[in-house]
Structures are given as structure tokens and as C-alpha cells.
Amino acid sequence: MKVFNFSAGPSMLPVEVMERAKKEFTNYKNSGCGIIELSHRGSEFTEVIERAEKNVRELMDIPQDYSVCFMQGGASLQFAMIPMSFLPKDSFAEYAETGHWAEAAIKQGKFFGEVKIVASSKNTNYDRIPEIRHWHPSEDAAYLHITSNNTIYGTQYHSFPEGAAPLVADMSSDIMSRIVDTGKFSLIYAGAQKNLGPSGVTLVVIKNSFAAKAAEKVPAMLKYSTYIEKKSLYNTPPTFGIYMLALVTDWMKEKGGLPAIEKINDTKSEALYEILDASSFYKCPVEPASRSKMNVVFRLPSVDLEEKFVKLAKAEGFIGLKGHRSVGGIRASIYNAMTLEGVEKLIDFMNEFESKNN
Ligand SMILES: *Cc1c(COP(=O)(O)O)cnc(C)c1O
């Protein structure tokens, strides 16, 4: 049975990408081997990693004075690597507290130095991005850390703070889903498993002048300069993940790049929010101005109905709709790879479920 996969991550990848990877899996470009069997220093993989970087640079329109790195350890390792390198003992960093992952980043930051919360939506159960015009970020902070899309709570920044300290963003769940001015950020990072490929590779885009400010006494594998200088080939990189990321970014370019992808993502998310707003059965707990175009969260009139919804949806081929265990409810993750058809089919299912259970 064909299923529509709404999982938050790892999540679905474009079917064309999966088919191509399958075809090349045992015999990559007539080498007689699969790409995962080939040396990370050989000509085949060299072409792959160079293409992956080129695609990322093109798609995100990355300025020349930035480096693109492929790392491991997920976004969660970045939570620690960033303060380890960029939070000196005599300084402080500012963090916006907007959900589970922001909290996790804050916790790691505190391990290394002083952390100040510049804005928080904790007291409204993370139902919004605190209005940026009310923030008072300090120009003296070592950096300002934000989480551009809050995967669990279904909130997303639709503009970014400007003009303060170097801006650092966890974009794990909305990287390359829309046009973003990369030049406004000093560091962007994202675990690949939501929008870019499989788990196991982390994309880091870093401004070289920011990287130059890093602490010296940091182990080689946790140092940004190691990845910058060695072009992510200091040790064996996650070759399969980078290969998949190259395929996914090829696919994004074929689709027309971020302008085209953003448009489709707008259409998909608008369709879902429209039915949530029109219904008295479904309710979206997120403040309209902060709604995510990647993770659409909603509630039903009771927990029993939510369980029934998830179960029936699964039987009909819509999987991954259960909200995160910490918040409950329903979550439809509609990353780049989710088709408009998948969203329309889900909406049909929702309408039918409402009429039978209301
Ligand atoms: C999924 C997610 C993470 C965790 O990523 P890992 O790669 O598992 O460490 C961090 N931040 C955000 C915003 C996420 O969506």
C-alpha cells in the first residue's frame, strides 16, 4: 500500500531520490561498487562531496566568505560545540527559549558559560515566537542563538532578529524550505534527517570571520576549523549521508530551487491551516503569526478522539501523525519531500473523520 509519511524525523525523502539511490546502491556509476563501499578520498566520492557543497551554496545563496561543513553528531552535538568554541568564560551568550530543542541548546550552553534568555514563550506553553520587536538583545553577547522552526510545538520565525550579536540558528527542521538571507547569520546548522537526507550528517554553514574567533583549546573533531581547513575530510565523513544529501539537493535544484520549494510549502501549509481554522472540531494551538509551515500541530476535542484519529489514519495509509510524546495531539510534518497530493489526501481524510465523529 502506498503510504503518506508525515513523520517529524527521520522523515520521508523524495521518491525520485529514493529510486535513484536504490538503482545506484550496488553499482555506483559503473564502478562495480556501491558508493558506501568506496574510499572517501577516491574520485567518485570527491565528486559527490564537491557537488553536495556546490548545491548547498547555490540553493542557499551562500556568500563567498562562508564555509560549508558536513559533520556528525546531529544538531545535538552543535548544542555543545557552539558554546565550547564561541562562549568565552568572561562573556555571555543569549538564547531565545522557544521550545524543547531551544531548551536543550540552552542547557548545553550553560555547561560552558553564562547564558542569558533574551526572549521566552515558555509561560504560554511555547505557542508562539516571542515578538522580536520586544527583544532587547545585547550587542556585547558572544552570539545570539535561535531555533528557526520549533518542530515539536509547530512554531516558526517569519522574520529574524537583526543587528545584535552574531546570529546562530538551529535550522534542523526548516533548512532550505524557504528563502533565507544566509548573510545575516554567522552560523547555521541542521541535522539532515528532516529536509536534507538521512540521519548521520549535520550541515553547518559558518562565516569564516566568526569561525576565526573560536577558542583554541578544543579537540580536533569538535573544532570548526578542522572541518573548514580539511573540507570535511579530516577523518572519514558520513559518506552515505553526504551522497544522499547530494541527491536531495540535486532534486531541489531540478524543482526550481528555494523559490519554487517555498511556494509549494506555502500552498501545502495554507491548505492545512485553512481547514483547521474553518473547523470547530480541529484546533490549532499555535498563535497564527507564529505558525510553522513544516510542522502543523493540532488537537481534537478529546484525547480518545486523537488516539482514534491516529489509528484510523494509519490504517488508511497516513503514518507518523502522532504528536510528540511531550505535548500529545496531532502533528503533520510536511517537509519539502511531502507532496501537495499527500496533503490534499490528508485533508480529505480529516474532513471525513470530522463528519463521522463530530
Ligand atoms: C530534530 C531536531 C533536533 C535534534 O536533532 P539531532 O540531529 O537528533 O540531534 C534539534 N533541533 C531541532 C529544531 C530539531 O528539529
PDB file of C-alpha atoms in Angstrom, residues 41-323:
ATOM      1  CA  ARG A  41      39.397  10.013  -0.855  1.00  0.00           C
ATOM      2  CA  GLY A  42      38.627   8.402  -4.223  1.00  0.00           C
ATOM      3  CA  SER A  43      37.492  10.242  -7.337  1.00  0.00           C
ATOM      4  CA  GLU A  44      33.849   9.066  -7.112  1.00  0.00           C
ATOM      5  CA  PHE A  45      33.263  10.350  -3.585  1.00  0.00           C
ATOM      6  CA  THR A  46      35.294  13.502  -4.213  1.00  0.00           C
ATOM      7  CA  GLU A  47      32.830  14.390  -6.967  1.00  0.00           C
ATOM      8  CA  VAL A  48      29.898  13.657  -4.620  1.00  0.00           C
ATOM      9  CA  ILE A  49      31.070  15.825  -1.707  1.00  0.00           C
ATOM     10  CA  GLU A  50      32.050  18.659  -4.030  1.00  0.00           C
ATOM     11  CA  ARG A  51      28.643  18.504  -5.701  1.00  0.00           C
ATOM     12  CA  ALA A  52      26.886  18.445  -2.321  1.00  0.00           C
ATOM     13  CA  GLU A  53      28.745  21.604  -1.265  1.00  0.00           C
ATOM     14  CA  LYS A  54      28.134  23.321  -4.603  1.00  0.00           C
ATOM     15  CA  ASN A  55      24.406  22.529  -4.428  1.00  0.00           C
ATOM     16  CA  VAL A  56      24.138  23.844  -0.864  1.00  0.00           C
ATOM     17  CA  ARG A  57      25.974  27.038  -1.824  1.00  0.00           C
ATOM     18  CA  GLU A  58      23.737  27.600  -4.833  1.00  0.00           C
ATOM     19  CA  LEU A  59      20.454  26.795  -3.123  1.00  0.00           C
ATOM     20  CA  MET A  60      21.134  28.898  -0.022  1.00  0.00           C
ATOM     21  CA  ASP A  61      22.963  31.614  -1.974  1.00  0.00           C
ATOM     22  CA  ILE A  62      25.863  31.437   0.473  1.00  0.00           C
ATOM     23  CA  PRO A  63      28.319  34.351   0.419  1.00  0.00           C
ATOM     24  CA  GLN A  64      31.946  33.597  -0.547  1.00  0.00           C
ATOM     25  CA  ASP A  65      33.340  34.233   2.929  1.00  0.00           C
ATOM     26  CA  TYR A  66      31.399  31.308   4.426  1.00  0.00           C
ATOM     27  CA  SER A  67      32.348  27.652   4.732  1.00  0.00           C
ATOM     28  CA  VAL A  68      30.078  24.655   4.260  1.00  0.00           C
ATOM     29  CA  CYS A  69      30.861  21.687   6.515  1.00  0.00           C
ATOM     30  CA  PHE A  70      29.477  18.181   6.810  1.00  0.00           C
ATOM     31  CA  MET A  71      29.728  16.931  10.368  1.00  0.00           C
ATOM     32  CA  GLN A  72      28.301  14.171  12.576  1.00  0.00           C
ATOM     33  CA  GLY A  73      26.624  14.090  15.973  1.00  0.00           C
ATOM     34  CA  GLY A  74      23.379  15.713  14.841  1.00  0.00           C
ATOM     35  CA  ALA A  75      22.083  19.100  15.860  1.00  0.00           C
ATOM     36  CA  SER A  76      22.535  17.927  19.446  1.00  0.00           C
ATOM     37  CA  LEU A  77      26.324  17.955  19.163  1.00  0.00           C
ATOM     38  CA  GLN A  78      26.144  21.511  17.792  1.00  0.00           C
ATOM     39  CA  PHE A  79      24.347  22.500  21.018  1.00  0.00           C
ATOM     40  CA  ALA A  80      27.657  21.758  22.784  1.00  0.00           C
ATOM     41  CA  MET A  81      30.168  22.571  20.034  1.00  0.00           C
ATOM     42  CA  ILE A  82      28.916  26.130  19.641  1.00  0.00           C
ATOM     43  CA  PRO A  83      29.444  27.260  23.260  1.00  0.00           C
ATOM     44  CA  MET A  84      32.619  25.170  23.518  1.00  0.00           C
ATOM     45  CA  SER A  85      34.120  27.256  20.724  1.00  0.00           C
ATOM     46  CA  PHE A  86      32.342  30.583  20.969  1.00  0.00           C
ATOM     47  CA  LEU A  87      31.357  31.207  24.585  1.00  0.00           C
ATOM     48  CA  PRO A  88      34.403  32.524  26.480  1.00  0.00           C
ATOM     49  CA  LYS A  89      34.390  32.423  30.276  1.00  0.00           C
ATOM     50  CA  ASP A  90      34.403  36.219  30.582  1.00  0.00           C
ATOM     51  CA  SER A  91      31.463  36.704  28.206  1.00  0.00           C
ATOM     52  CA  PHE A  92      27.867  35.520  27.821  1.00  0.00           C
ATOM     53  CA  ALA A  93      25.606  34.206  25.100  1.00  0.00           C
ATOM     54  CA  GLU A  94      21.946  34.979  24.518  1.00  0.00           C
ATOM     55  CA  TYR A  95      19.357  32.361  23.660  1.00  0.00           C
ATOM     56  CA  ALA A  96      15.711  32.563  22.668  1.00  0.00           C
ATOM     57  CA  GLU A  97      13.725  29.951  24.569  1.00  0.00           C
ATOM     58  CA  THR A  98      11.055  28.727  22.162  1.00  0.00           C
ATOM     59  CA  GLY A  99      10.657  25.017  22.790  1.00  0.00           C
ATOM     60  CA  HIS A 100      12.189  21.665  23.546  1.00  0.00           C
ATOM     61  CA  TRP A 101      15.226  21.956  21.253  1.00  0.00           C
ATOM     62  CA  ALA A 102      15.933  25.536  22.294  1.00  0.00           C
ATOM     63  CA  GLU A 103      15.898  24.338  25.909  1.00  0.00           C
ATOM     64  CA  ALA A 104      18.315  21.560  25.031  1.00  0.00           C
ATOM     65  CA  ALA A 105      20.668  24.076  23.397  1.00  0.00           C
ATOM     66  CA  ILE A 106      20.426  26.364  26.446  1.00  0.00           C
ATOM     67  CA  LYS A 107      21.273  23.505  28.774  1.00  0.00           C
ATOM     68  CA  GLN A 108      24.459  22.731  26.856  1.00  0.00           C
ATOM     69  CA  GLY A 109      25.370  26.411  26.668  1.00  0.00           C
ATOM     70  CA  LYS A 110      25.190  26.687  30.470  1.00  0.00           C
ATOM     71  CA  PHE A 111      27.659  23.847  30.715  1.00  0.00           C
ATOM     72  CA  PHE A 112      30.313  26.110  29.201  1.00  0.00           C
ATOM     73  CA  GLY A 113      29.467  29.615  30.329  1.00  0.00           C
ATOM     74  CA  GLU A 114      26.915  32.273  31.078  1.00  0.00           C
ATOM     75  CA  VAL A 115      23.631  32.073  29.218  1.00  0.00           C
ATOM     76  CA  LYS A 116      21.012  34.815  29.166  1.00  0.00           C
ATOM     77  CA  ILE A 117      17.480  34.226  27.933  1.00  0.00           C
ATOM     78  CA  VAL A 118      16.721  37.055  25.524  1.00  0.00           C
ATOM     79  CA  ALA A 119      13.107  36.013  24.933  1.00  0.00           C
ATOM     80  CA  SER A 120      10.859  33.153  26.003  1.00  0.00           C
ATOM     81  CA  SER A 121       7.418  31.783  25.260  1.00  0.00           C
ATOM     82  CA  LYS A 122       7.632  29.148  27.970  1.00  0.00           C
ATOM     83  CA  ASN A 123       4.816  30.655  30.050  1.00  0.00           C
ATOM     84  CA  THR A 124       2.365  30.284  27.156  1.00  0.00           C
ATOM     85  CA  ASN A 125       3.464  26.704  26.572  1.00  0.00           C
ATOM     86  CA  TYR A 126       5.577  27.653  23.544  1.00  0.00           C
ATOM     87  CA  ASP A 127       2.572  28.546  21.442  1.00  0.00           C
ATOM     88  CA  ARG A 128       4.431  31.371  19.668  1.00  0.00           C
ATOM     89  CA  ILE A 129       7.706  33.019  18.756  1.00  0.00           C
ATOM     90  CA  PRO A 130       8.068  35.968  21.160  1.00  0.00           C
ATOM     91  CA  GLU A 131       7.578  39.183  19.191  1.00  0.00           C
ATOM     92  CA  ILE A 132      11.025  40.222  18.059  1.00  0.00           C
ATOM     93  CA  ARG A 133      10.373  43.952  18.464  1.00  0.00           C
ATOM     94  CA  HIS A 134      10.137  43.379  22.231  1.00  0.00           C
ATOM     95  CA  TRP A 135      13.521  41.659  22.496  1.00  0.00           C
ATOM     96  CA  HIS A 136      16.435  43.647  23.782  1.00  0.00           C
ATOM     97  CA  PRO A 137      19.428  41.684  22.562  1.00  0.00           C
ATOM     98  CA  SER A 138      22.842  42.838  23.653  1.00  0.00           C
ATOM     99  CA  GLU A 139      25.475  43.807  21.119  1.00  0.00           C
ATOM    100  CA  ASP A 140      28.077  42.515  23.547  1.00  0.00           C
ATOM    101  CA  ALA A 141      26.853  38.927  23.622  1.00  0.00           C
ATOM    102  CA  ALA A 142      29.232  36.330  22.180  1.00  0.00           C
ATOM    103  CA  TYR A 143      26.336  35.241  19.984  1.00  0.00           C
ATOM    104  CA  LEU A 144      22.541  35.096  19.853  1.00  0.00           C
ATOM    105  CA  HIS A 145      21.074  31.627  19.381  1.00  0.00           C
ATOM    106  CA  ILE A 146      17.654  30.919  17.893  1.00  0.00           C
ATOM    107  CA  THR A 147      15.730  27.838  16.736  1.00  0.00           C
ATOM    108  CA  SER A 148      14.182  28.855  13.421  1.00  0.00           C
ATOM    109  CA  ASN A 149      11.476  26.196  13.475  1.00  0.00           C
ATOM    110  CA  ASN A 150      10.216  24.511  16.618  1.00  0.00           C
ATOM    111  CA  THR A 151       9.499  21.002  15.417  1.00  0.00           C
ATOM    112  CA  ILE A 152       7.512  19.841  18.441  1.00  0.00           C
ATOM    113  CA  TYR A 153       5.413  22.953  19.081  1.00  0.00           C
ATOM    114  CA  GLY A 154       4.811  23.856  15.431  1.00  0.00           C
ATOM    115  CA  THR A 155       6.118  27.427  15.558  1.00  0.00           C
ATOM    116  CA  GLN A 156       8.457  29.175  13.127  1.00  0.00           C
ATOM    117  CA  TYR A 157      10.213  32.515  12.821  1.00  0.00           C
ATOM    118  CA  HIS A 158       8.846  34.534   9.907  1.00  0.00           C
ATOM    119  CA  SER A 159      11.450  37.247  10.445  1.00  0.00           C
ATOM    120  CA  PHE A 160      14.751  37.231  12.298  1.00  0.00           C
ATOM    121  CA  PRO A 161      16.376  39.468  14.914  1.00  0.00           C
ATOM    122  CA  GLU A 162      18.914  41.815  13.377  1.00  0.00           C
ATOM    123  CA  GLY A 163      21.835  43.998  14.212  1.00  0.00           C
ATOM    124  CA  ALA A 164      22.863  42.495  17.531  1.00  0.00           C
ATOM    125  CA  ALA A 165      25.492  39.875  18.254  1.00  0.00           C
ATOM    126  CA  PRO A 166      26.462  37.159  15.723  1.00  0.00           C
ATOM    127  CA  LEU A 167      23.298  35.247  14.916  1.00  0.00           C
ATOM    128  CA  VAL A 168      23.415  31.450  15.286  1.00  0.00           C
ATOM    129  CA  ALA A 169      20.459  29.337  14.182  1.00  0.00           C
ATOM    130  CA  ASP A 170      19.356  25.753  14.589  1.00  0.00           C
ATOM    131  CA  MET A 171      17.517  25.246  11.284  1.00  0.00           C
ATOM    132  CA  SER A 172      17.207  21.469  11.592  1.00  0.00           C
ATOM    133  CA  SER A 173      13.537  21.338  10.700  1.00  0.00           C
ATOM    134  CA  ASP A 174      13.206  24.111   8.112  1.00  0.00           C
ATOM    135  CA  ILE A 175      16.565  24.302   6.375  1.00  0.00           C
ATOM    136  CA  MET A 176      16.143  25.020   2.657  1.00  0.00           C
ATOM    137  CA  SER A 177      12.355  25.059   2.937  1.00  0.00           C
ATOM    138  CA  ARG A 178      12.236  28.779   2.110  1.00  0.00           C
ATOM    139  CA  ILE A 179      14.419  31.670   1.053  1.00  0.00           C
ATOM    140  CA  VAL A 180      16.560  32.918   3.935  1.00  0.00           C
ATOM    141  CA  ASP A 181      19.248  35.595   3.770  1.00  0.00           C
ATOM    142  CA  THR A 182      22.216  33.444   4.781  1.00  0.00           C
ATOM    143  CA  GLY A 183      24.434  36.520   5.074  1.00  0.00           C
ATOM    144  CA  LYS A 184      22.523  37.607   8.193  1.00  0.00           C
ATOM    145  CA  PHE A 185      23.721  34.543  10.103  1.00  0.00           C
ATOM    146  CA  SER A 186      27.152  33.739  11.463  1.00  0.00           C
ATOM    147  CA  LEU A 187      26.370  30.052  11.866  1.00  0.00           C
ATOM    148  CA  ILE A 188      23.512  27.887  10.611  1.00  0.00           C
ATOM    149  CA  TYR A 189      23.274  24.202  11.462  1.00  0.00           C
ATOM    150  CA  ALA A 190      20.864  21.400  10.719  1.00  0.00           C
ATOM    151  CA  GLY A 191      20.700  17.666  11.244  1.00  0.00           C
ATOM    152  CA  ALA A 192      19.958  16.312   7.764  1.00  0.00           C
ATOM    153  CA  GLN A 193      17.163  13.928   8.668  1.00  0.00           C
ATOM    154  CA  LYS A 194      14.238  16.315   8.207  1.00  0.00           C
ATOM    155  CA  ASN A 195      14.772  18.170   4.952  1.00  0.00           C
ATOM    156  CA  LEU A 196      18.115  17.066   3.540  1.00  0.00           C
ATOM    157  CA  GLY A 197      18.653  13.331   3.745  1.00  0.00           C
ATOM    158  CA  PRO A 198      19.222  10.558   6.266  1.00  0.00           C
ATOM    159  CA  SER A 199      20.318  10.970   9.868  1.00  0.00           C
ATOM    160  CA  GLY A 200      24.065  10.842  10.458  1.00  0.00           C
ATOM    161  CA  VAL A 201      25.141  14.002   8.672  1.00  0.00           C
ATOM    162  CA  THR A 202      24.853  17.539  10.002  1.00  0.00           C
ATOM    163  CA  LEU A 203      25.123  20.540   7.728  1.00  0.00           C
ATOM    164  CA  VAL A 204      26.990  23.545   9.126  1.00  0.00           C
ATOM    165  CA  VAL A 205      27.266  26.855   7.286  1.00  0.00           C
ATOM    166  CA  ILE A 206      29.657  29.183   9.060  1.00  0.00           C
ATOM    167  CA  LYS A 207      31.032  32.639   8.410  1.00  0.00           C
ATOM    168  CA  ASN A 208      34.824  32.417   8.264  1.00  0.00           C
ATOM    169  CA  SER A 209      35.404  35.531  10.365  1.00  0.00           C
ATOM    170  CA  PHE A 210      33.164  34.054  13.084  1.00  0.00           C
ATOM    171  CA  ALA A 211      34.966  30.695  12.923  1.00  0.00           C
ATOM    172  CA  ALA A 212      38.242  32.568  13.415  1.00  0.00           C
ATOM    173  CA  LYS A 213      37.029  33.731  16.848  1.00  0.00           C
ATOM    174  CA  ALA A 214      36.804  30.175  18.203  1.00  0.00           C
ATOM    175  CA  ALA A 215      38.634  29.016  21.308  1.00  0.00           C
ATOM    176  CA  GLU A 216      41.981  27.338  20.633  1.00  0.00           C
ATOM    177  CA  LYS A 217      41.880  24.544  23.184  1.00  0.00           C
ATOM    178  CA  VAL A 218      39.211  22.376  21.605  1.00  0.00           C
ATOM    179  CA  PRO A 219      39.687  18.756  20.447  1.00  0.00           C
ATOM    180  CA  ALA A 220      40.238  18.461  16.692  1.00  0.00           C
ATOM    181  CA  MET A 221      36.964  16.651  15.992  1.00  0.00           C
ATOM    182  CA  LEU A 222      34.983  19.341  17.814  1.00  0.00           C
ATOM    183  CA  LYS A 223      36.723  22.254  16.146  1.00  0.00           C
ATOM    184  CA  TYR A 224      35.052  24.062  13.262  1.00  0.00           C
ATOM    185  CA  SER A 225      38.427  24.988  11.758  1.00  0.00           C
ATOM    186  CA  THR A 226      39.261  21.277  11.347  1.00  0.00           C
ATOM    187  CA  TYR A 227      36.255  20.852   9.052  1.00  0.00           C
ATOM    188  CA  ILE A 228      36.857  24.131   7.255  1.00  0.00           C
ATOM    189  CA  GLU A 229      40.536  23.512   6.568  1.00  0.00           C
ATOM    190  CA  LYS A 230      40.166  19.833   5.659  1.00  0.00           C
ATOM    191  CA  LYS A 231      36.953  20.339   3.659  1.00  0.00           C
ATOM    192  CA  SER A 232      35.094  17.918   5.990  1.00  0.00           C
ATOM    193  CA  LEU A 233      37.661  15.204   5.203  1.00  0.00           C
ATOM    194  CA  TYR A 234      39.845  15.267   8.326  1.00  0.00           C
ATOM    195  CA  ASN A 235      38.561  11.797   9.172  1.00  0.00           C
ATOM    196  CA  THR A 236      36.093   9.527   7.381  1.00  0.00           C
ATOM    197  CA  PRO A 237      32.935  11.562   6.885  1.00  0.00           C
ATOM    198  CA  PRO A 238      29.437  10.007   6.758  1.00  0.00           C
ATOM    199  CA  THR A 239      29.767   9.170   3.065  1.00  0.00           C
ATOM    200  CA  PHE A 240      26.314   7.712   2.534  1.00  0.00           C
ATOM    201  CA  GLY A 241      24.621  10.657   4.210  1.00  0.00           C
ATOM    202  CA  ILE A 242      26.585  13.134   2.108  1.00  0.00           C
ATOM    203  CA  TYR A 243      25.750  11.158  -1.041  1.00  0.00           C
ATOM    204  CA  MET A 244      22.046  11.271  -0.155  1.00  0.00           C
ATOM    205  CA  LEU A 245      22.289  14.986   0.618  1.00  0.00           C
ATOM    206  CA  ALA A 246      23.823  15.498  -2.841  1.00  0.00           C
ATOM    207  CA  LEU A 247      20.867  13.651  -4.398  1.00  0.00           C
ATOM    208  CA  VAL A 248      18.289  15.577  -2.360  1.00  0.00           C
ATOM    209  CA  THR A 249      19.860  18.918  -3.260  1.00  0.00           C
ATOM    210  CA  ASP A 250      20.057  17.857  -6.942  1.00  0.00           C
ATOM    211  CA  TRP A 251      16.323  17.204  -6.688  1.00  0.00           C
ATOM    212  CA  MET A 252      15.734  20.607  -5.081  1.00  0.00           C
ATOM    213  CA  LYS A 253      17.571  22.315  -7.926  1.00  0.00           C
ATOM    214  CA  GLU A 254      15.548  20.380 -10.507  1.00  0.00           C
ATOM    215  CA  LYS A 255      12.379  21.557  -8.741  1.00  0.00           C
ATOM    216  CA  GLY A 256      13.439  25.175  -9.286  1.00  0.00           C
ATOM    217  CA  GLY A 257      15.398  25.829  -6.097  1.00  0.00           C
ATOM    218  CA  LEU A 258      14.155  27.513  -2.948  1.00  0.00           C
ATOM    219  CA  PRO A 259      11.748  29.986  -4.624  1.00  0.00           C
ATOM    220  CA  ALA A 260       9.772  27.089  -6.118  1.00  0.00           C
ATOM    221  CA  ILE A 261      10.051  24.947  -2.999  1.00  0.00           C
ATOM    222  CA  GLU A 262       8.894  27.782  -0.755  1.00  0.00           C
ATOM    223  CA  LYS A 263       5.854  28.289  -2.958  1.00  0.00           C
ATOM    224  CA  ILE A 264       4.823  24.636  -2.708  1.00  0.00           C
ATOM    225  CA  ASN A 265       5.418  24.675   1.048  1.00  0.00           C
ATOM    226  CA  ASP A 266       3.215  27.784   1.353  1.00  0.00           C
ATOM    227  CA  THR A 267       0.422  26.090  -0.585  1.00  0.00           C
ATOM    228  CA  LYS A 268       0.632  22.902   1.485  1.00  0.00           C
ATOM    229  CA  SER A 269       0.652  24.629   4.869  1.00  0.00           C
ATOM    230  CA  GLU A 270      -2.062  27.159   3.916  1.00  0.00           C
ATOM    231  CA  ALA A 271      -4.353  24.303   2.870  1.00  0.00           C
ATOM    232  CA  LEU A 272      -3.922  22.602   6.231  1.00  0.00           C
ATOM    233  CA  TYR A 273      -4.327  25.732   8.359  1.00  0.00           C
ATOM    234  CA  GLU A 274      -7.388  26.681   6.349  1.00  0.00           C
ATOM    235  CA  ILE A 275      -9.237  23.538   7.367  1.00  0.00           C
ATOM    236  CA  LEU A 276      -8.061  23.875  10.974  1.00  0.00           C
ATOM    237  CA  ASP A 277      -9.363  27.452  11.144  1.00  0.00           C
ATOM    238  CA  ALA A 278     -12.643  26.618   9.433  1.00  0.00           C
ATOM    239  CA  SER A 279     -13.375  23.739  11.786  1.00  0.00           C
ATOM    240  CA  SER A 280     -14.645  23.741  15.352  1.00  0.00           C
ATOM    241  CA  PHE A 281     -13.611  20.085  15.644  1.00  0.00           C
ATOM    242  CA  TYR A 282      -9.917  20.581  14.942  1.00  0.00           C
ATOM    243  CA  LYS A 283      -7.999  23.282  16.813  1.00  0.00           C
ATOM    244  CA  CYS A 284      -4.538  24.641  16.184  1.00  0.00           C
ATOM    245  CA  PRO A 285      -2.998  25.793  19.498  1.00  0.00           C
ATOM    246  CA  VAL A 286      -0.386  27.970  17.788  1.00  0.00           C
ATOM    247  CA  GLU A 287      -0.722  31.730  17.514  1.00  0.00           C
ATOM    248  CA  PRO A 288      -1.426  32.494  13.817  1.00  0.00           C
ATOM    249  CA  ALA A 289       1.607  34.773  13.291  1.00  0.00           C
ATOM    250  CA  SER A 290       3.995  32.068  14.530  1.00  0.00           C
ATOM    251  CA  ARG A 291       2.641  29.034  12.711  1.00  0.00           C
ATOM    252  CA  SER A 292       5.110  26.631  11.181  1.00  0.00           C
ATOM    253  CA  LYS A 293       4.991  25.711   7.518  1.00  0.00           C
ATOM    254  CA  MET A 294       6.841  22.491   8.283  1.00  0.00           C
ATOM    255  CA  ASN A 295       5.137  21.008  11.349  1.00  0.00           C
ATOM    256  CA  VAL A 296       1.408  21.613  11.606  1.00  0.00           C
ATOM    257  CA  VAL A 297       0.166  20.705  15.082  1.00  0.00           C
ATOM    258  CA  PHE A 298      -3.466  20.412  16.091  1.00  0.00           C
ATOM    259  CA  ARG A 299      -5.831  18.995  18.674  1.00  0.00           C
ATOM    260  CA  LEU A 300      -9.121  17.140  18.532  1.00  0.00           C
ATOM    261  CA  PRO A 301     -11.929  17.522  21.090  1.00  0.00           C
ATOM    262  CA  SER A 302     -10.573  14.693  23.279  1.00  0.00           C
ATOM    263  CA  VAL A 303      -7.515  12.516  23.752  1.00  0.00           C
ATOM    264  CA  ASP A 304      -9.648   9.476  22.912  1.00  0.00           C
ATOM    265  CA  LEU A 305     -10.579  11.004  19.564  1.00  0.00           C
ATOM    266  CA  GLU A 306      -6.932  11.829  18.920  1.00  0.00           C
ATOM    267  CA  GLU A 307      -5.969   8.208  19.503  1.00  0.00           C
ATOM    268  CA  LYS A 308      -8.762   7.074  17.229  1.00  0.00           C
ATOM    269  CA  PHE A 309      -7.641   9.586  14.576  1.00  0.00           C
ATOM    270  CA  VAL A 310      -4.036   8.352  14.613  1.00  0.00           C
ATOM    271  CA  LYS A 311      -5.112   4.713  14.465  1.00  0.00           C
ATOM    272  CA  LEU A 312      -7.587   5.152  11.641  1.00  0.00           C
ATOM    273  CA  ALA A 313      -5.220   7.408   9.716  1.00  0.00           C
ATOM    274  CA  LYS A 314      -2.543   4.728   9.900  1.00  0.00           C
ATOM    275  CA  ALA A 315      -4.965   2.107   8.609  1.00  0.00           C
ATOM    276  CA  GLU A 316      -5.707   4.390   5.659  1.00  0.00           C
ATOM    277  CA  GLY A 317      -2.024   4.961   4.858  1.00  0.00           C
ATOM    278  CA  PHE A 318      -1.217   8.209   6.706  1.00  0.00           C
ATOM    279  CA  ILE A 319       1.625   7.495   9.105  1.00  0.00           C
ATOM    280  CA  GLY A 320       3.660   9.500  11.605  1.00  0.00           C
ATOM    281  CA  LEU A 321       0.808  11.783  12.706  1.00  0.00           C
ATOM    282  CA  LYS A 322       1.063  11.323  16.463  1.00  0.00           C
ATOM    283  CA  GLY A 323       2.231  14.476  18.221  1.00  0.00           C
TER     284      GLY A 323
END
